[in-house]
Amino acid sequence: VFCFFRFVLVFLFAAISSTTFGEEIRQIRSIFPLLEKTPEDKFVVGEGRSYAMAWNRWVWENFDDPIPVEMLPAAVRSGGTTTTYIQNREAFSVPLANLDASLVRPFAFARQLFRKRWAVGHSLENQTGSSVGITEGLGPIFNRSSCSGCHLKDGRGHPPRTPDEPMKAMIVRLSISGIGPNGGPLPHPDYGTQLQNQSIPGVSKEGRVSIRYKEIEE
């Protein structure tokens, strides 16, 4: 009877401890937002999950890293305390390893804004769609409908491969002879400092750029 009673006490203690620990985990994880899937959340080949799913998994596994990154050998920290060990196409899209925990939620919110698509409209307050969906206010001329449209995967864009391929991750800077008020190039009086190759209906685009390559043999 004594052994059985002691077993019951141990079992109850373990259950209470487990419940308390579980509550702490839920409270800590509650500060990290789960990301909704966006149109750009394509499945990573070989990974079997999208970025949103990978992010949520990262939050789940790293809410309280038991091994400080500073304790890792320098050989595996090529980026210092900012080193990340994600080796897929989302390697540039994760928060820095040394980012303070209180800033992870703002990071996630900013990432949502970064991938938000803008549509034709004139009211920034009249939002159509979710926080990662579409917001009115695009135009009248523009290059891409979202920040990530130009800055593909946070720095993995590429130039056009053929003359007919549109420029997605590149822009054309414009200027005229002279120096601007801040010491930089002098903007073109009509086109400004950047050629806008897209426009909303009823408005003309500023222009179109075509890139051709020529191989040079030495």
JSON list of C-alpha atoms in Angstrom, two decimals, residues 16-214:
[
{"chain": "A", "resi": 16, "resn": "ILE", "atom": "CA", "xyz": [1.52, 18.86, -12.12]},
{"chain": "A", "resi": 17, "resn": "SER", "atom": "CA", "xyz": [5.09, 19.64, -13.20]},
{"chain": "A", "resi": 18, "resn": "SER", "atom": "CA", "xyz": [4.27, 18.69, -16.76]},
{"chain": "A", "resi": 19, "resn": "THR", "atom": "CA", "xyz": [1.18, 20.91, -16.74]},
{"chain": "A", "resi": 20, "resn": "THR", "atom": "CA", "xyz": [3.12, 23.85, -15.29]},
{"chain": "A", "resi": 21, "resn": "PHE", "atom": "CA", "xyz": [5.91, 23.41, -17.81]},
{"chain": "A", "resi": 22, "resn": "GLY", "atom": "CA", "xyz": [3.39, 23.16, -20.61]},
{"chain": "A", "resi": 23, "resn": "GLU", "atom": "CA", "xyz": [1.76, 26.42, -19.52]},
{"chain": "A", "resi": 24, "resn": "GLU", "atom": "CA", "xyz": [5.15, 28.16, -19.50]},
{"chain": "A", "resi": 25, "resn": "ILE", "atom": "CA", "xyz": [5.85, 26.89, -23.00]},
{"chain": "A", "resi": 26, "resn": "ARG", "atom": "CA", "xyz": [2.49, 28.11, -24.25]},
{"chain": "A", "resi": 27, "resn": "GLN", "atom": "CA", "xyz": [3.02, 31.53, -22.66]},
{"chain": "A", "resi": 28, "resn": "ILE", "atom": "CA", "xyz": [6.47, 31.89, -24.20]},
{"chain": "A", "resi": 29, "resn": "ARG", "atom": "CA", "xyz": [5.38, 30.69, -27.62]},
{"chain": "A", "resi": 30, "resn": "SER", "atom": "CA", "xyz": [2.35, 32.97, -27.57]},
{"chain": "A", "resi": 31, "resn": "ILE", "atom": "CA", "xyz": [4.61, 36.00, -28.17]},
{"chain": "A", "resi": 32, "resn": "PHE", "atom": "CA", "xyz": [5.70, 34.55, -31.50]},
{"chain": "A", "resi": 33, "resn": "PRO", "atom": "CA", "xyz": [3.04, 34.86, -34.20]},
{"chain": "A", "resi": 34, "resn": "LEU", "atom": "CA", "xyz": [2.12, 31.99, -36.46]},
{"chain": "A", "resi": 35, "resn": "LEU", "atom": "CA", "xyz": [2.47, 33.19, -40.04]},
{"chain": "A", "resi": 36, "resn": "GLU", "atom": "CA", "xyz": [-0.27, 32.80, -42.58]},
{"chain": "A", "resi": 37, "resn": "LYS", "atom": "CA", "xyz": [0.69, 31.29, -45.92]},
{"chain": "A", "resi": 38, "resn": "THR", "atom": "CA", "xyz": [1.14, 33.85, -48.69]},
{"chain": "A", "resi": 39, "resn": "PRO", "atom": "CA", "xyz": [1.18, 33.36, -52.48]},
{"chain": "A", "resi": 40, "resn": "GLU", "atom": "CA", "xyz": [4.98, 33.30, -52.27]},
{"chain": "A", "resi": 41, "resn": "ASP", "atom": "CA", "xyz": [5.04, 30.45, -49.78]},
{"chain": "A", "resi": 42, "resn": "LYS", "atom": "CA", "xyz": [5.98, 27.82, -52.30]},
{"chain": "A", "resi": 43, "resn": "PHE", "atom": "CA", "xyz": [7.04, 24.43, -51.05]},
{"chain": "A", "resi": 44, "resn": "VAL", "atom": "CA", "xyz": [10.79, 24.02, -50.83]},
{"chain": "A", "resi": 45, "resn": "VAL", "atom": "CA", "xyz": [11.91, 21.09, -52.95]},
{"chain": "A", "resi": 46, "resn": "GLY", "atom": "CA", "xyz": [13.14, 18.30, -50.71]},
{"chain": "A", "resi": 47, "resn": "GLU", "atom": "CA", "xyz": [11.78, 20.00, -47.61]},
{"chain": "A", "resi": 48, "resn": "GLY", "atom": "CA", "xyz": [8.11, 19.17, -48.09]},
{"chain": "A", "resi": 49, "resn": "ARG", "atom": "CA", "xyz": [6.92, 22.35, -46.38]},
{"chain": "A", "resi": 50, "resn": "SER", "atom": "CA", "xyz": [6.44, 26.01, -47.18]},
{"chain": "A", "resi": 51, "resn": "TYR", "atom": "CA", "xyz": [8.24, 28.94, -45.60]},
{"chain": "A", "resi": 52, "resn": "ALA", "atom": "CA", "xyz": [5.32, 29.72, -43.30]},
{"chain": "A", "resi": 53, "resn": "MET", "atom": "CA", "xyz": [5.38, 26.14, -42.03]},
{"chain": "A", "resi": 54, "resn": "ALA", "atom": "CA", "xyz": [9.16, 26.22, -41.69]},
{"chain": "A", "resi": 55, "resn": "TRP", "atom": "CA", "xyz": [8.97, 29.49, -39.74]},
{"chain": "A", "resi": 56, "resn": "ASN", "atom": "CA", "xyz": [6.37, 28.13, -37.35]},
{"chain": "A", "resi": 57, "resn": "ARG", "atom": "CA", "xyz": [8.51, 25.05, -36.82]},
{"chain": "A", "resi": 58, "resn": "TRP", "atom": "CA", "xyz": [11.55, 27.25, -36.18]},
{"chain": "A", "resi": 59, "resn": "VAL", "atom": "CA", "xyz": [9.62, 29.20, -33.53]},
{"chain": "A", "resi": 60, "resn": "TRP", "atom": "CA", "xyz": [8.48, 25.95, -31.91]},
{"chain": "A", "resi": 61, "resn": "GLU", "atom": "CA", "xyz": [11.98, 24.52, -31.70]},
{"chain": "A", "resi": 62, "resn": "ASN", "atom": "CA", "xyz": [13.93, 27.69, -30.86]},
{"chain": "A", "resi": 63, "resn": "PHE", "atom": "CA", "xyz": [11.76, 29.67, -28.46]},
{"chain": "A", "resi": 64, "resn": "ASP", "atom": "CA", "xyz": [14.43, 29.09, -25.83]},
{"chain": "A", "resi": 65, "resn": "ASP", "atom": "CA", "xyz": [17.67, 27.88, -27.41]},
{"chain": "A", "resi": 66, "resn": "PRO", "atom": "CA", "xyz": [19.53, 25.80, -24.78]},
{"chain": "A", "resi": 67, "resn": "ILE", "atom": "CA", "xyz": [22.89, 26.38, -26.52]},
{"chain": "A", "resi": 68, "resn": "PRO", "atom": "CA", "xyz": [23.93, 30.03, -26.87]},
{"chain": "A", "resi": 69, "resn": "VAL", "atom": "CA", "xyz": [25.36, 30.64, -30.33]},
{"chain": "A", "resi": 70, "resn": "GLU", "atom": "CA", "xyz": [28.42, 32.25, -28.71]},
{"chain": "A", "resi": 71, "resn": "MET", "atom": "CA", "xyz": [29.40, 28.82, -27.34]},
{"chain": "A", "resi": 72, "resn": "LEU", "atom": "CA", "xyz": [29.67, 27.27, -30.80]},
{"chain": "A", "resi": 73, "resn": "PRO", "atom": "CA", "xyz": [33.17, 26.98, -32.34]},
{"chain": "A", "resi": 74, "resn": "ALA", "atom": "CA", "xyz": [34.20, 29.89, -34.55]},
{"chain": "A", "resi": 75, "resn": "ALA", "atom": "CA", "xyz": [34.58, 27.50, -37.48]},
{"chain": "A", "resi": 76, "resn": "VAL", "atom": "CA", "xyz": [30.81, 26.99, -37.62]},
{"chain": "A", "resi": 77, "resn": "ARG", "atom": "CA", "xyz": [30.01, 30.68, -37.10]},
{"chain": "A", "resi": 78, "resn": "SER", "atom": "CA", "xyz": [31.16, 32.25, -40.36]},
{"chain": "A", "resi": 79, "resn": "GLY", "atom": "CA", "xyz": [28.66, 35.05, -39.79]},
{"chain": "A", "resi": 80, "resn": "GLY", "atom": "CA", "xyz": [29.57, 35.53, -36.14]},
{"chain": "A", "resi": 81, "resn": "THR", "atom": "CA", "xyz": [26.58, 35.67, -33.82]},
{"chain": "A", "resi": 82, "resn": "THR", "atom": "CA", "xyz": [24.28, 36.32, -36.79]},
{"chain": "A", "resi": 83, "resn": "THR", "atom": "CA", "xyz": [25.00, 32.90, -38.33]},
{"chain": "A", "resi": 84, "resn": "THR", "atom": "CA", "xyz": [22.03, 30.85, -39.48]},
{"chain": "A", "resi": 85, "resn": "TYR", "atom": "CA", "xyz": [22.15, 27.15, -40.29]},
{"chain": "A", "resi": 86, "resn": "ILE", "atom": "CA", "xyz": [19.21, 27.07, -42.69]},
{"chain": "A", "resi": 87, "resn": "GLN", "atom": "CA", "xyz": [20.61, 26.02, -46.06]},
{"chain": "A", "resi": 88, "resn": "ASN", "atom": "CA", "xyz": [17.56, 26.27, -48.33]},
{"chain": "A", "resi": 89, "resn": "ARG", "atom": "CA", "xyz": [16.16, 29.16, -50.38]},
{"chain": "A", "resi": 90, "resn": "GLU", "atom": "CA", "xyz": [14.86, 30.82, -47.21]},
{"chain": "A", "resi": 91, "resn": "ALA", "atom": "CA", "xyz": [18.32, 31.24, -45.65]},
{"chain": "A", "resi": 92, "resn": "PHE", "atom": "CA", "xyz": [18.11, 35.04, -45.98]},
{"chain": "A", "resi": 93, "resn": "SER", "atom": "CA", "xyz": [14.56, 35.22, -44.63]},
{"chain": "A", "resi": 94, "resn": "VAL", "atom": "CA", "xyz": [15.02, 34.12, -41.03]},
{"chain": "A", "resi": 95, "resn": "PRO", "atom": "CA", "xyz": [15.81, 36.41, -38.09]},
{"chain": "A", "resi": 96, "resn": "LEU", "atom": "CA", "xyz": [19.40, 36.75, -36.99]},
{"chain": "A", "resi": 97, "resn": "ALA", "atom": "CA", "xyz": [20.51, 34.19, -34.45]},
{"chain": "A", "resi": 98, "resn": "ASN", "atom": "CA", "xyz": [21.41, 36.94, -31.97]},
{"chain": "A", "resi": 99, "resn": "LEU", "atom": "CA", "xyz": [18.14, 38.84, -32.35]},
{"chain": "A", "resi": 100, "resn": "ASP", "atom": "CA", "xyz": [16.61, 39.66, -28.98]},
{"chain": "A", "resi": 101, "resn": "ALA", "atom": "CA", "xyz": [13.51, 37.59, -28.27]},
{"chain": "A", "resi": 102, "resn": "SER", "atom": "CA", "xyz": [11.44, 40.75, -27.77]},
{"chain": "A", "resi": 103, "resn": "LEU", "atom": "CA", "xyz": [12.13, 41.72, -31.40]},
{"chain": "A", "resi": 104, "resn": "VAL", "atom": "CA", "xyz": [11.10, 38.46, -33.03]},
{"chain": "A", "resi": 105, "resn": "ARG", "atom": "CA", "xyz": [7.43, 39.43, -33.15]},
{"chain": "A", "resi": 106, "resn": "PRO", "atom": "CA", "xyz": [8.17, 42.82, -34.79]},
{"chain": "A", "resi": 107, "resn": "PHE", "atom": "CA", "xyz": [10.38, 40.93, -37.25]},
{"chain": "A", "resi": 108, "resn": "ALA", "atom": "CA", "xyz": [7.52, 38.64, -38.19]},
{"chain": "A", "resi": 109, "resn": "PHE", "atom": "CA", "xyz": [5.13, 41.58, -38.56]},
{"chain": "A", "resi": 110, "resn": "ALA", "atom": "CA", "xyz": [7.61, 43.43, -40.76]},
{"chain": "A", "resi": 111, "resn": "ARG", "atom": "CA", "xyz": [8.07, 40.33, -42.88]},
{"chain": "A", "resi": 112, "resn": "GLN", "atom": "CA", "xyz": [4.32, 40.25, -43.47]},
{"chain": "A", "resi": 113, "resn": "LEU", "atom": "CA", "xyz": [4.38, 43.88, -44.61]},
{"chain": "A", "resi": 114, "resn": "PHE", "atom": "CA", "xyz": [7.39, 43.13, -46.80]},
{"chain": "A", "resi": 115, "resn": "ARG", "atom": "CA", "xyz": [5.44, 40.43, -48.65]},
{"chain": "A", "resi": 116, "resn": "LYS", "atom": "CA", "xyz": [2.13, 42.31, -48.74]},
{"chain": "A", "resi": 117, "resn": "ARG", "atom": "CA", "xyz": [0.83, 42.98, -52.25]},
{"chain": "A", "resi": 118, "resn": "TRP", "atom": "CA", "xyz": [-0.65, 46.35, -53.13]},
{"chain": "A", "resi": 119, "resn": "ALA", "atom": "CA", "xyz": [-3.57, 46.89, -55.50]},
{"chain": "A", "resi": 120, "resn": "VAL", "atom": "CA", "xyz": [-5.05, 49.86, -57.33]},
{"chain": "A", "resi": 121, "resn": "GLY", "atom": "CA", "xyz": [-6.78, 52.25, -54.96]},
{"chain": "A", "resi": 122, "resn": "HIS", "atom": "CA", "xyz": [-6.39, 55.54, -53.14]},
{"chain": "A", "resi": 123, "resn": "SER", "atom": "CA", "xyz": [-7.20, 54.71, -49.53]},
{"chain": "A", "resi": 124, "resn": "LEU", "atom": "CA", "xyz": [-4.50, 53.20, -47.37]},
{"chain": "A", "resi": 125, "resn": "GLU", "atom": "CA", "xyz": [-7.12, 52.60, -44.67]},
{"chain": "A", "resi": 126, "resn": "ASN", "atom": "CA", "xyz": [-9.42, 50.55, -46.89]},
{"chain": "A", "resi": 127, "resn": "GLN", "atom": "CA", "xyz": [-7.67, 47.21, -46.77]},
{"chain": "A", "resi": 128, "resn": "THR", "atom": "CA", "xyz": [-8.98, 44.34, -48.84]},
{"chain": "A", "resi": 129, "resn": "GLY", "atom": "CA", "xyz": [-7.69, 41.02, -47.64]},
{"chain": "A", "resi": 130, "resn": "SER", "atom": "CA", "xyz": [-5.73, 39.73, -44.69]},
{"chain": "A", "resi": 131, "resn": "SER", "atom": "CA", "xyz": [-2.61, 41.18, -43.13]},
{"chain": "A", "resi": 132, "resn": "VAL", "atom": "CA", "xyz": [-0.57, 39.26, -45.68]},
{"chain": "A", "resi": 133, "resn": "GLY", "atom": "CA", "xyz": [-3.04, 39.77, -48.50]},
{"chain": "A", "resi": 134, "resn": "ILE", "atom": "CA", "xyz": [-3.71, 42.78, -50.71]},
{"chain": "A", "resi": 135, "resn": "THR", "atom": "CA", "xyz": [-3.90, 46.44, -49.66]},
{"chain": "A", "resi": 136, "resn": "GLU", "atom": "CA", "xyz": [-5.17, 49.31, -51.79]},
{"chain": "A", "resi": 137, "resn": "GLY", "atom": "CA", "xyz": [-2.90, 52.21, -52.67]},
{"chain": "A", "resi": 138, "resn": "LEU", "atom": "CA", "xyz": [-0.77, 51.02, -55.59]},
{"chain": "A", "resi": 139, "resn": "GLY", "atom": "CA", "xyz": [0.37, 53.38, -58.33]},
{"chain": "A", "resi": 140, "resn": "PRO", "atom": "CA", "xyz": [-0.04, 55.31, -60.42]},
{"chain": "A", "resi": 141, "resn": "ILE", "atom": "CA", "xyz": [3.37, 54.08, -61.61]},
{"chain": "A", "resi": 142, "resn": "PHE", "atom": "CA", "xyz": [5.50, 51.44, -59.94]},
{"chain": "A", "resi": 143, "resn": "ASN", "atom": "CA", "xyz": [8.01, 48.65, -60.47]},
{"chain": "A", "resi": 144, "resn": "ARG", "atom": "CA", "xyz": [6.51, 45.80, -58.48]},
{"chain": "A", "resi": 145, "resn": "SER", "atom": "CA", "xyz": [3.39, 45.37, -56.37]},
{"chain": "A", "resi": 146, "resn": "SER", "atom": "CA", "xyz": [5.29, 44.35, -53.22]},
{"chain": "A", "resi": 147, "resn": "CYS", "atom": "CA", "xyz": [8.67, 44.84, -51.59]},
{"chain": "A", "resi": 148, "resn": "SER", "atom": "CA", "xyz": [9.48, 41.17, -52.01]},
{"chain": "A", "resi": 149, "resn": "GLY", "atom": "CA", "xyz": [8.59, 41.46, -55.69]},
{"chain": "A", "resi": 150, "resn": "CYS", "atom": "CA", "xyz": [11.91, 43.24, -56.24]},
{"chain": "A", "resi": 151, "resn": "HIS", "atom": "CA", "xyz": [13.84, 41.88, -53.29]},
{"chain": "A", "resi": 152, "resn": "LEU", "atom": "CA", "xyz": [13.08, 38.25, -54.10]},
{"chain": "A", "resi": 153, "resn": "LYS", "atom": "CA", "xyz": [13.72, 35.97, -51.13]},
{"chain": "A", "resi": 154, "resn": "ASP", "atom": "CA", "xyz": [15.46, 38.88, -49.38]},
{"chain": "A", "resi": 155, "resn": "GLY", "atom": "CA", "xyz": [18.38, 39.07, -51.77]},
{"chain": "A", "resi": 156, "resn": "ARG", "atom": "CA", "xyz": [18.11, 36.14, -54.17]},
{"chain": "A", "resi": 157, "resn": "GLY", "atom": "CA", "xyz": [16.88, 38.01, -57.23]},
{"chain": "A", "resi": 158, "resn": "HIS", "atom": "CA", "xyz": [18.52, 37.64, -60.63]},
{"chain": "A", "resi": 159, "resn": "PRO", "atom": "CA", "xyz": [18.79, 39.72, -63.82]},
{"chain": "A", "resi": 160, "resn": "PRO", "atom": "CA", "xyz": [16.70, 38.87, -66.90]},
{"chain": "A", "resi": 161, "resn": "ARG", "atom": "CA", "xyz": [18.03, 35.86, -68.78]},
{"chain": "A", "resi": 162, "resn": "THR", "atom": "CA", "xyz": [16.67, 36.92, -72.17]},
{"chain": "A", "resi": 163, "resn": "PRO", "atom": "CA", "xyz": [15.79, 40.29, -73.79]},
{"chain": "A", "resi": 164, "resn": "ASP", "atom": "CA", "xyz": [12.07, 39.45, -73.57]},
{"chain": "A", "resi": 165, "resn": "GLU", "atom": "CA", "xyz": [12.13, 38.57, -69.88]},
{"chain": "A", "resi": 166, "resn": "PRO", "atom": "CA", "xyz": [10.88, 41.45, -67.70]},
{"chain": "A", "resi": 167, "resn": "MET", "atom": "CA", "xyz": [13.07, 42.97, -65.03]},
{"chain": "A", "resi": 168, "resn": "LYS", "atom": "CA", "xyz": [11.90, 41.76, -61.63]},
{"chain": "A", "resi": 169, "resn": "ALA", "atom": "CA", "xyz": [14.81, 42.17, -59.25]},
{"chain": "A", "resi": 170, "resn": "MET", "atom": "CA", "xyz": [16.55, 45.04, -61.03]},
{"chain": "A", "resi": 171, "resn": "ILE", "atom": "CA", "xyz": [15.79, 48.71, -61.60]},
{"chain": "A", "resi": 172, "resn": "VAL", "atom": "CA", "xyz": [17.26, 51.43, -63.81]},
{"chain": "A", "resi": 173, "resn": "ARG", "atom": "CA", "xyz": [18.53, 54.56, -62.11]},
{"chain": "A", "resi": 174, "resn": "LEU", "atom": "CA", "xyz": [18.21, 57.85, -63.96]},
{"chain": "A", "resi": 175, "resn": "SER", "atom": "CA", "xyz": [20.00, 61.18, -63.62]},
{"chain": "A", "resi": 176, "resn": "ILE", "atom": "CA", "xyz": [21.18, 64.17, -65.59]},
{"chain": "A", "resi": 177, "resn": "SER", "atom": "CA", "xyz": [24.45, 66.06, -65.47]},
{"chain": "A", "resi": 178, "resn": "GLY", "atom": "CA", "xyz": [25.02, 67.80, -62.20]},
{"chain": "A", "resi": 179, "resn": "ILE", "atom": "CA", "xyz": [24.94, 67.13, -58.48]},
{"chain": "A", "resi": 180, "resn": "GLY", "atom": "CA", "xyz": [21.82, 66.90, -56.35]},
{"chain": "A", "resi": 181, "resn": "PRO", "atom": "CA", "xyz": [21.19, 68.94, -53.18]},
{"chain": "A", "resi": 182, "resn": "ASN", "atom": "CA", "xyz": [22.61, 66.14, -51.01]},
{"chain": "A", "resi": 183, "resn": "GLY", "atom": "CA", "xyz": [25.70, 65.53, -53.13]},
{"chain": "A", "resi": 184, "resn": "GLY", "atom": "CA", "xyz": [24.25, 62.64, -55.13]},
{"chain": "A", "resi": 185, "resn": "PRO", "atom": "CA", "xyz": [23.12, 62.36, -58.75]},
{"chain": "A", "resi": 186, "resn": "LEU", "atom": "CA", "xyz": [20.73, 65.01, -60.06]},
{"chain": "A", "resi": 187, "resn": "PRO", "atom": "CA", "xyz": [17.30, 63.47, -60.77]},
{"chain": "A", "resi": 188, "resn": "HIS", "atom": "CA", "xyz": [15.77, 63.67, -64.23]},
{"chain": "A", "resi": 189, "resn": "PRO", "atom": "CA", "xyz": [13.18, 66.50, -64.24]},
{"chain": "A", "resi": 190, "resn": "ASP", "atom": "CA", "xyz": [10.43, 64.24, -65.68]},
{"chain": "A", "resi": 191, "resn": "TYR", "atom": "CA", "xyz": [11.30, 60.71, -64.58]},
{"chain": "A", "resi": 192, "resn": "GLY", "atom": "CA", "xyz": [13.04, 61.28, -61.27]},
{"chain": "A", "resi": 193, "resn": "THR", "atom": "CA", "xyz": [15.77, 58.89, -60.19]},
{"chain": "A", "resi": 194, "resn": "GLN", "atom": "CA", "xyz": [14.15, 55.57, -61.11]},
{"chain": "A", "resi": 195, "resn": "LEU", "atom": "CA", "xyz": [12.43, 54.24, -64.23]},
{"chain": "A", "resi": 196, "resn": "GLN", "atom": "CA", "xyz": [8.99, 52.87, -63.37]},
{"chain": "A", "resi": 197, "resn": "ASN", "atom": "CA", "xyz": [8.13, 50.11, -65.85]},
{"chain": "A", "resi": 198, "resn": "GLN", "atom": "CA", "xyz": [4.63, 49.33, -64.52]},
{"chain": "A", "resi": 199, "resn": "SER", "atom": "CA", "xyz": [1.48, 51.42, -64.14]},
{"chain": "A", "resi": 200, "resn": "ILE", "atom": "CA", "xyz": [-2.17, 51.18, -63.17]},
{"chain": "A", "resi": 201, "resn": "PRO", "atom": "CA", "xyz": [-4.89, 51.08, -65.88]},
{"chain": "A", "resi": 202, "resn": "GLY", "atom": "CA", "xyz": [-5.24, 54.39, -67.71]},
{"chain": "A", "resi": 203, "resn": "VAL", "atom": "CA", "xyz": [-1.71, 55.57, -66.90]},
{"chain": "A", "resi": 204, "resn": "SER", "atom": "CA", "xyz": [1.26, 55.19, -69.24]},
{"chain": "A", "resi": 205, "resn": "LYS", "atom": "CA", "xyz": [4.36, 53.35, -68.10]},
{"chain": "A", "resi": 206, "resn": "GLU", "atom": "CA", "xyz": [7.54, 55.36, -68.06]},
{"chain": "A", "resi": 207, "resn": "GLY", "atom": "CA", "xyz": [9.36, 52.87, -70.24]},
{"chain": "A", "resi": 208, "resn": "ARG", "atom": "CA", "xyz": [10.61, 49.35, -70.76]},
{"chain": "A", "resi": 209, "resn": "VAL", "atom": "CA", "xyz": [14.14, 48.06, -70.43]},
{"chain": "A", "resi": 210, "resn": "SER", "atom": "CA", "xyz": [15.60, 45.29, -72.58]},
{"chain": "A", "resi": 211, "resn": "ILE", "atom": "CA", "xyz": [18.90, 43.67, -71.67]},
{"chain": "A", "resi": 212, "resn": "ARG", "atom": "CA", "xyz": [21.06, 41.84, -74.17]},
{"chain": "A", "resi": 213, "resn": "TYR", "atom": "CA", "xyz": [24.21, 39.92, -73.37]},
{"chain": "A", "resi": 214, "resn": "LYS", "atom": "CA", "xyz": [27.31, 39.46, -75.47]}
]
